[in-house]
Amino acid sequence: MYSLARELLFKLSPETSHELSIDLIGAGGRLGLNGLLTKAPTSLPVNVMGLQFANPVGLAAGLDKNGDAIDGFAQLGFGFVEIGTVTPRPQPGNPKPRLFRLPEAEAVINRMGFNNHGVDHLLERVKAAKFKGVLGINIGKNFDTPVERAVDDYLACLDKVYAHASYVTVNVSSPNTPGLRSLQFGDSLKELLEALRRRQEDLAQEHGKRVPLAIKIAPDMSDEETALVVSALLGADMDAVIATNTTLSREGVEGLAHGDEAGGLSGAPVRDKSTHIVKVLAGELSGRLPIIAVGGITEGKHAAEKIAAGASLVQIYSGFIYKGPALIREAVDAIAALRK
Ligand SMILES: Cc1cc2nc3c(=O)[nH]c(=O)nc-3n(C[C@H](O)[C@H](O)[C@H](O)COP(=O)(O)O)c2cc1C
């Protein structure tokens, strides 16, 4: 059934089809209809970061940036839903066109630039949602906040979303906000993580609950750089790492239409790069922090590969565009088969 929907959606511009899909998934969710569109995944509960997940396959950040379709995505069978990236103030993002499909490679290139309606709008949507499962809220900085003051934006978002999130993701890995990725390294990373951890402690006191913090990293890192990130995460007592965001590499899409567009590449071409980072993280972490793996899952077996590489949970974005909701169940089944 999704192949027909995809044929129609792919006739529209990527951004129009994205907006229409969010509207339809959101409306279906409000009417409680989305469960009828696809067979529910097998129940495969997992406990990670002290949270109980219905299954280990989640929606990756960036598809529902404003939290407009939380119930809709949950009803499609995702074991958890991550919304955002949200910034303190609304912002339009980069000029269009800024989203490109590369169907021959099952890939997407985007330079959206954190277009979003701001954290207050997102919180209204979260409060209106009925979903009682695990909800991640992914936070970032406004494009016009200087990178030296980025910590203020992350803290402002953390303060606001804390009471409403199951976990909070700190996105320091989007390639489309100038300077953002520099926060993944050295003293900038340590200072950011320390500030977040201190605020997490204060907020835990205030709200009587400890909301885990996950850090989302890029795939464009050497093994040495990944090891340094691990020591910073452990040093600051973070709760999880999400690997990975999109890549700046164009390996696998050279010569294809739109292959040379600026932005982050996702989907099949980022799969191996991303799984490699998961393996390096797993080796460095030895189980001390859970890994949430994302990047290039377009078939169930890719989700199983990520778990075998050391991840506890996976997320999907581009694969959902190409394969639709059936991919969720396929991924859950492939992960369940690993346990047999
Ligand atoms: C159009 C688009 C927008 C995205 N926006 C965000 C975002 O706002 N925040 C974020 O952390 N990741 C964002 N991502 C990255 C995805 O969450 C994911 O990490 C990446 O696409 C790799 O997974 P995939 O190959 O399954 O797409 C975006 C990806 C795409 C394709």
GROMACS .gro file of C-alpha atoms and ligand atoms in nm:
model
  371
    1MET     CA    1   0.000   0.000   0.000
    2TYR     CA    2   0.284   0.240   0.080
    3SER     CA    3   0.429   0.193  -0.271
    4LEU     CA    4   0.119   0.363  -0.412
    5ALA     CA    5   0.135   0.646  -0.157
    6ARG     CA    6   0.506   0.683  -0.231
    7GLU     CA    7   0.442   0.710  -0.604
    8LEU     CA    8   0.203   0.999  -0.540
    9LEU     CA    9   0.421   1.165  -0.275
   10PHE     CA   10   0.732   1.142  -0.494
   11LYS     CA   11   0.550   1.336  -0.767
   12LEU     CA   12   0.547   1.636  -0.532
   13SER     CA   13   0.853   1.837  -0.432
   14PRO     CA   14   1.029   1.672  -0.134
   15GLU     CA   15   0.935   1.951   0.102
   16THR     CA   16   0.567   1.962  -0.007
   17SER     CA   17   0.544   1.587   0.028
   18HIS     CA   18   0.710   1.611   0.371
   19GLU     CA   19   0.456   1.869   0.490
   20LEU     CA   20   0.164   1.672   0.346
   21SER     CA   21   0.286   1.351   0.513
   22ILE     CA   22   0.313   1.525   0.851
   23ASP     CA   23  -0.039   1.665   0.806
   24LEU     CA   24  -0.181   1.325   0.710
   25ILE     CA   25   0.004   1.132   0.981
   26GLY     CA   26  -0.097   1.399   1.235
   27ALA     CA   27  -0.463   1.391   1.129
   28GLY     CA   28  -0.468   1.009   1.127
   29GLY     CA   29  -0.319   1.017   1.476
   30ARG     CA   30  -0.584   1.255   1.610
   31LEU     CA   31  -0.854   1.029   1.466
   32GLY     CA   32  -0.678   0.719   1.599
   33LEU     CA   33  -0.666   0.572   1.247
   34ASN     CA   34  -0.297   0.512   1.179
   35GLY     CA   35  -0.294   0.172   1.347
   36LEU     CA   36  -0.516   0.055   1.058
   37LEU     CA   37  -0.254   0.149   0.797
   38THR     CA   38   0.002  -0.109   0.899
   39LYS     CA   39   0.031  -0.431   1.098
   40ALA     CA   40   0.148  -0.356   1.452
   41PRO     CA   41   0.506  -0.461   1.528
   42THR     CA   42   0.574  -0.758   1.754
   43SER     CA   43   0.594  -0.654   2.117
   44LEU     CA   44   0.963  -0.629   2.208
   45PRO     CA   45   0.994  -0.420   2.526
   46VAL     CA   46   1.340  -0.297   2.624
   47ASN     CA   47   1.468  -0.096   2.917
   48VAL     CA   48   1.733   0.163   2.831
   49MET     CA   49   1.839   0.477   3.026
   50GLY     CA   50   1.595   0.361   3.295
   51LEU     CA   51   1.306   0.401   3.049
   52GLN     CA   52   1.071   0.131   2.925
   53PHE     CA   53   1.048   0.125   2.542
   54ALA     CA   54   0.761  -0.060   2.367
   55ASN     CA   55   1.014  -0.177   2.108
   56PRO     CA   56   1.370  -0.069   2.015
   57VAL     CA   57   1.283   0.105   1.685
   58GLY     CA   58   1.225   0.480   1.707
   59LEU     CA   59   1.154   0.777   1.486
   60ALA     CA   60   1.471   0.986   1.435
   61ALA     CA   61   1.477   1.360   1.494
   62GLY     CA   62   1.399   1.602   1.214
   63LEU     CA   63   1.091   1.437   1.064
   64ASP     CA   64   0.853   1.584   1.320
   65LYS     CA   65   1.051   1.894   1.414
   66ASN     CA   66   0.760   2.070   1.585
   67GLY     CA   67   0.588   1.774   1.750
   68ASP     CA   68   0.286   1.812   1.521
   69ALA     CA   69   0.225   1.440   1.467
   70ILE     CA   70   0.343   1.262   1.784
   71ASP     CA   71   0.035   1.042   1.823
   72GLY     CA   72   0.031   0.967   1.452
   73PHE     CA   73   0.390   0.839   1.446
   74ALA     CA   74   0.340   0.641   1.767
   75GLN     CA   75   0.034   0.468   1.619
   76LEU     CA   76   0.242   0.356   1.319
   77GLY     CA   77   0.432   0.130   1.559
   78PHE     CA   78   0.747   0.323   1.655
   79GLY     CA   79   0.871   0.212   1.997
   80PHE     CA   80   0.967   0.571   2.073
   81VAL     CA   81   0.939   0.908   1.904
   82GLU     CA   82   1.203   1.182   1.897
   83ILE     CA   83   1.081   1.529   1.800
   84GLY     CA   84   1.284   1.843   1.717
   85THR     CA   85   1.544   1.973   1.665
   86VAL     CA   86   1.383   2.265   1.840
   87THR     CA   87   1.550   2.600   1.910
   88PRO     CA   88   1.461   2.860   2.175
   89ARG     CA   89   1.312   3.099   1.917
   90PRO     CA   90   1.123   3.012   1.597
   91GLN     CA   91   1.336   3.037   1.282
   92PRO     CA   92   1.269   2.983   0.911
   93GLY     CA   93   1.573   2.770   0.825
   94ASN     CA   94   1.765   2.797   0.500
   95PRO     CA   95   1.616   2.919   0.170
   96LYS     CA   96   1.433   2.656  -0.040
   97PRO     CA   97   1.505   2.427  -0.214
   98ARG     CA   98   1.684   2.261   0.076
   99LEU     CA   99   1.565   1.898   0.066
  100PHE     CA  100   1.656   1.656  -0.213
  101ARG     CA  101   1.572   1.291  -0.285
  102LEU     CA  102   1.826   1.062  -0.447
  103PRO     CA  103   1.611   0.755  -0.510
  104GLU     CA  104   1.877   0.557  -0.701
  105ALA     CA  105   2.084   0.557  -0.381
  106GLU     CA  106   1.792   0.544  -0.131
  107ALA     CA  107   1.937   0.868   0.000
  108VAL     CA  108   1.836   1.219   0.099
  109ILE     CA  109   2.039   1.540   0.110
  110ASN     CA  110   1.909   1.819   0.333
  111ARG     CA  111   2.020   2.162   0.440
  112MET     CA  112   1.701   2.253   0.625
  113GLY     CA  113   1.891   2.453   0.890
  114PHE     CA  114   1.669   2.382   1.195
  115ASN     CA  115   1.351   2.533   1.051
  116ASN     CA  116   1.109   2.513   1.345
  117HIS     CA  117   0.835   2.703   1.527
  118GLY     CA  118   1.037   2.736   1.848
  119VAL     CA  119   1.025   2.557   2.181
  120ASP     CA  120   0.701   2.715   2.307
  121HIS     CA  121   0.505   2.588   2.006
  122LEU     CA  122   0.659   2.243   2.045
  123LEU     CA  123   0.555   2.229   2.410
  124GLU     CA  124   0.197   2.313   2.317
  125ARG     CA  125   0.200   2.020   2.074
  126VAL     CA  126   0.351   1.787   2.334
  127LYS     CA  127   0.084   1.886   2.588
  128ALA     CA  128  -0.190   1.820   2.330
  129ALA     CA  129  -0.056   1.471   2.249
  130LYS     CA  130  -0.205   1.160   2.409
  131PHE     CA  131   0.105   0.942   2.360
  132LYS     CA  132   0.223   0.788   2.687
  133GLY     CA  133   0.534   0.611   2.553
  134VAL     CA  134   0.893   0.731   2.535
  135LEU     CA  135   0.919   1.081   2.388
  136GLY     CA  136   1.261   1.227   2.313
  137ILE     CA  137   1.296   1.601   2.261
  138ASN     CA  138   1.597   1.706   2.053
  139ILE     CA  139   1.735   2.054   2.126
  140GLY     CA  140   1.965   2.288   1.934
  141LYS     CA  141   2.072   2.649   1.903
  142ASN     CA  142   1.931   2.931   1.693
  143PHE     CA  143   2.137   3.007   1.382
  144ASP     CA  144   2.203   3.366   1.495
  145THR     CA  145   2.324   3.273   1.844
  146PRO     CA  146   2.705   3.291   1.831
  147VAL     CA  147   2.858   2.949   1.883
  148GLU     CA  148   3.044   3.083   2.192
  149ARG     CA  149   2.701   3.141   2.350
  150ALA     CA  150   2.548   2.814   2.227
  151VAL     CA  151   2.530   2.683   2.582
  152ASP     CA  152   2.270   2.950   2.668
  153ASP     CA  153   2.038   2.819   2.395
  154TYR     CA  154   2.076   2.456   2.502
  155LEU     CA  155   2.008   2.547   2.866
  156ALA     CA  156   1.707   2.760   2.770
  157CYS     CA  157   1.560   2.467   2.576
  158LEU     CA  158   1.649   2.215   2.849
  159ASP     CA  159   1.473   2.426   3.114
  160LYS     CA  160   1.155   2.437   2.906
  161VAL     CA  161   1.136   2.079   2.779
  162TYR     CA  162   1.265   1.900   3.091
  163ALA     CA  163   0.930   1.832   3.257
  164HIS     CA  164   0.775   1.707   2.931
  165ALA     CA  165   1.044   1.480   2.786
  166SER     CA  166   1.126   1.115   2.857
  167TYR     CA  167   1.481   1.199   2.746
  168VAL     CA  168   1.646   1.504   2.592
  169THR     CA  169   1.886   1.487   2.297
  170VAL     CA  170   2.158   1.748   2.264
  171ASN     CA  171   2.219   1.792   1.893
  172VAL     CA  172   2.575   1.906   1.828
  173SER     CA  173   2.603   1.733   1.493
  174SER     CA  174   2.383   1.901   1.233
  175PRO     CA  175   2.602   2.013   0.943
  176ASN     CA  176   2.359   2.292   0.850
  177THR     CA  177   2.408   2.534   1.138
  178PRO     CA  178   2.745   2.704   1.099
  179GLY     CA  179   2.988   2.620   1.378
  180LEU     CA  180   2.757   2.369   1.549
  181ARG     CA  181   2.978   2.067   1.490
  182SER     CA  182   3.272   2.242   1.658
  183LEU     CA  183   3.084   2.177   1.984
  184GLN     CA  184   3.169   1.809   1.948
  185PHE     CA  185   3.534   1.864   2.026
  186GLY     CA  186   3.775   1.958   2.304
  187ASP     CA  187   3.694   2.218   2.567
  188SER     CA  188   3.378   2.335   2.386
  189LEU     CA  189   3.227   1.989   2.430
  190LYS     CA  190   3.343   1.953   2.791
  191GLU     CA  191   3.206   2.295   2.890
  192LEU     CA  192   2.873   2.231   2.719
  193LEU     CA  193   2.830   1.887   2.877
  194GLU     CA  194   2.932   2.011   3.223
  195ALA     CA  195   2.683   2.299   3.203
  196LEU     CA  196   2.407   2.061   3.091
  197ARG     CA  197   2.484   1.810   3.365
  198ARG     CA  198   2.475   2.076   3.637
  199ARG     CA  199   2.143   2.206   3.505
  200GLN     CA  200   2.010   1.848   3.483
  201GLU     CA  201   2.088   1.805   3.855
  202ASP     CA  202   1.907   2.129   3.945
  203LEU     CA  203   1.607   2.036   3.730
  204ALA     CA  204   1.598   1.685   3.877
  205GLN     CA  205   1.567   1.841   4.224
  206GLU     CA  206   1.304   2.087   4.109
  207HIS     CA  207   1.085   1.833   3.924
  208GLY     CA  208   1.156   1.524   4.132
  209LYS     CA  209   1.263   1.319   3.828
  210ARG     CA  210   1.591   1.266   3.645
  211VAL     CA  211   1.544   1.303   3.270
  212PRO     CA  212   1.830   1.136   3.079
  213LEU     CA  213   2.049   1.338   2.842
  214ALA     CA  214   2.165   1.188   2.511
  215ILE     CA  215   2.428   1.348   2.286
  216LYS     CA  216   2.389   1.311   1.909
  217ILE     CA  217   2.712   1.297   1.712
  218ALA     CA  218   2.820   1.313   1.347
  219PRO     CA  219   2.954   1.025   1.142
  220ASP     CA  220   3.240   1.237   1.010
  221MET     CA  221   3.483   1.159   1.292
  222SER     CA  222   3.806   0.966   1.313
  223ASP     CA  223   3.831   0.679   1.561
  224GLU     CA  224   4.055   0.899   1.779
  225GLU     CA  225   3.798   1.179   1.779
  226THR     CA  226   3.523   0.932   1.867
  227ALA     CA  227   3.731   0.807   2.160
  228LEU     CA  228   3.773   1.166   2.285
  229VAL     CA  229   3.397   1.219   2.265
  230VAL     CA  230   3.351   0.904   2.475
  231SER     CA  231   3.581   1.029   2.751
  232ALA     CA  232   3.397   1.364   2.756
  233LEU     CA  233   3.058   1.186   2.776
  234LEU     CA  234   3.174   0.964   3.061
  235GLY     CA  235   3.347   1.254   3.236
  236ALA     CA  236   3.026   1.456   3.235
  237ASP     CA  237   2.807   1.158   3.332
  238MET     CA  238   2.587   1.174   3.023
  239ASP     CA  239   2.317   0.908   2.982
  240ALA     CA  240   2.340   0.797   2.616
  241VAL     CA  241   2.495   0.868   2.279
  242ILE     CA  242   2.308   0.880   1.948
  243ALA     CA  243   2.514   0.786   1.643
  244THR     CA  244   2.479   0.932   1.391
  245ASN     CA  245   2.353   1.242   1.222
  246THR     CA  246   2.392   1.298   0.844
  247THR     CA  247   2.731   1.296   0.668
  248LEU     CA  248   2.917   1.561   0.470
  249SER     CA  249   3.070   1.285   0.256
  250ARG     CA  250   2.932   1.231  -0.094
  251GLU     CA  251   3.058   0.875  -0.124
  252GLY     CA  252   2.792   0.665  -0.293
  253VAL     CA  253   2.610   0.953  -0.461
  254GLU     CA  254   2.878   1.094  -0.692
  255GLY     CA  255   2.736   1.166  -1.035
  256LEU     CA  256   2.372   1.126  -0.928
  257ALA     CA  257   2.115   1.401  -0.978
  258HIS     CA  258   2.138   1.630  -0.671
  259GLY     CA  259   2.446   1.435  -0.552
  260ASP     CA  260   2.646   1.755  -0.524
  261GLU     CA  261   2.389   1.961  -0.332
  262ALA     CA  262   2.525   2.114  -0.012
  263GLY     CA  263   2.400   1.972   0.319
  264GLY     CA  264   2.389   1.644   0.509
  265LEU     CA  265   2.356   1.311   0.329
  266SER     CA  266   2.142   1.038   0.488
  267GLY     CA  267   1.997   0.701   0.396
  268ALA     CA  268   2.182   0.401   0.252
  269PRO     CA  269   2.513   0.583   0.179
  270VAL     CA  270   2.565   0.676   0.546
  271ARG     CA  271   2.491   0.325   0.676
  272ASP     CA  272   2.840   0.177   0.700
  273LYS     CA  273   3.005   0.499   0.820
  274SER     CA  274   2.746   0.525   1.091
  275THR     CA  275   2.769   0.159   1.195
  276HIS     CA  276   3.147   0.197   1.214
  277ILE     CA  277   3.103   0.481   1.466
  278VAL     CA  278   2.868   0.258   1.667
  279LYS     CA  279   3.134  -0.015   1.675
  280VAL     CA  280   3.406   0.228   1.787
  281LEU     CA  281   3.175   0.373   2.054
  282ALA     CA  282   3.082   0.024   2.176
  283GLY     CA  283   3.450  -0.072   2.201
  284GLU     CA  284   3.536   0.243   2.397
  285LEU     CA  285   3.229   0.236   2.620
  286SER     CA  286   3.225  -0.134   2.717
  287GLY     CA  287   2.860  -0.104   2.813
  288ARG     CA  288   2.901   0.205   3.036
  289LEU     CA  289   2.655   0.410   2.825
  290PRO     CA  290   2.381   0.293   2.591
  291ILE     CA  291   2.412   0.368   2.218
  292ILE     CA  292   2.117   0.466   2.000
  293ALA     CA  293   2.209   0.388   1.639
  294VAL     CA  294   2.072   0.579   1.342
  295GLY     CA  295   2.187   0.603   0.983
  296GLY     CA  296   2.095   0.412   0.671
  297ILE     CA  297   1.844   0.161   0.804
  298THR     CA  298   1.642   0.083   0.492
  299GLU     CA  299   1.578  -0.286   0.564
  300GLY     CA  300   1.513  -0.483   0.881
  301LYS     CA  301   1.853  -0.651   0.867
  302HIS     CA  302   2.029  -0.314   0.890
  303ALA     CA  303   1.859  -0.251   1.224
  304ALA     CA  304   1.982  -0.591   1.344
  305GLU     CA  305   2.336  -0.502   1.226
  306LYS     CA  306   2.330  -0.189   1.441
  307ILE     CA  307   2.221  -0.388   1.748
  308ALA     CA  308   2.488  -0.650   1.676
  309ALA     CA  309   2.742  -0.364   1.653
  310GLY     CA  310   2.658  -0.265   2.011
  311ALA     CA  311   2.349  -0.042   1.999
  312SER     CA  312   2.058  -0.082   2.242
  313LEU     CA  313   1.805   0.108   2.030
  314VAL     CA  314   1.780   0.224   1.668
  315GLN     CA  315   1.611   0.512   1.489
  316ILE     CA  316   1.493   0.559   1.131
  317TYR     CA  317   1.443   0.863   0.909
  318SER     CA  318   1.531   0.822   0.539
  319GLY     CA  319   1.431   0.455   0.532
  320PHE     CA  320   1.083   0.559   0.643
  321ILE     CA  321   1.058   0.789   0.339
  322TYR     CA  322   1.158   0.510   0.100
  323LYS     CA  323   0.990   0.211   0.265
  324GLY     CA  324   0.706   0.351   0.475
  325PRO     CA  325   0.572   0.219   0.804
  326ALA     CA  326   0.622  -0.152   0.716
  327LEU     CA  327   0.994  -0.093   0.780
  328ILE     CA  328   0.924  -0.044   1.151
  329ARG     CA  329   0.784  -0.395   1.195
  330GLU     CA  330   1.053  -0.543   0.969
  331ALA     CA  331   1.321  -0.382   1.188
  332VAL     CA  332   1.159  -0.501   1.513
  333ASP     CA  333   1.132  -0.856   1.373
  334ALA     CA  334   1.497  -0.856   1.261
  335ILE     CA  335   1.608  -0.742   1.608
  336ALA     CA  336   1.383  -1.000   1.776
  337ALA     CA  337   1.540  -1.270   1.558
  338LEU     CA  338   1.884  -1.184   1.702
  339ARG     CA  339   1.763  -1.290   2.045
  340LYS     CA  340   1.655  -1.638   1.934
  341LIG     C1  341   1.540   1.615   0.611
  341LIG     C2  342   1.614   1.575   0.734
  341LIG     C3  343   1.610   1.658   0.846
  341LIG     C4  344   1.679   1.623   0.962
  341LIG     N1  345   1.670   1.704   1.071
  341LIG     C5  346   1.732   1.667   1.186
  341LIG     C6  347   1.720   1.746   1.302
  341LIG     O1  348   1.650   1.848   1.305
  341LIG     N2  349   1.787   1.707   1.414
  341LIG     C7  350   1.864   1.592   1.417
  341LIG     O2  351   1.921   1.561   1.522
  341LIG     N3  352   1.875   1.514   1.308
  341LIG     C8  353   1.812   1.549   1.193
  341LIG     N4  354   1.824   1.469   1.083
  341LIG     C9  355   1.911   1.350   1.089
  341LIG    C10  356   1.834   1.221   1.118
  341LIG     O3  357   1.771   1.226   1.244
  341LIG    C11  358   1.929   1.100   1.112
  341LIG     O4  359   2.024   1.114   1.215
  341LIG    C12  360   2.003   1.088   0.978
  341LIG     O5  361   1.919   1.123   0.872
  341LIG    C13  362   2.055   0.946   0.955
  341LIG     O6  363   1.949   0.853   0.958
  341LIG     P1  364   1.874   0.797   0.825
  341LIG     O7  365   1.981   0.746   0.732
  341LIG     O8  366   1.781   0.691   0.876
  341LIG     O9  367   1.802   0.912   0.765
  341LIG    C14  368   1.755   1.503   0.965
  341LIG    C15  369   1.759   1.419   0.853
  341LIG    C16  370   1.690   1.454   0.738
  341LIG    C17  371   1.696   1.362   0.619
   0.00000   0.00000   0.00000
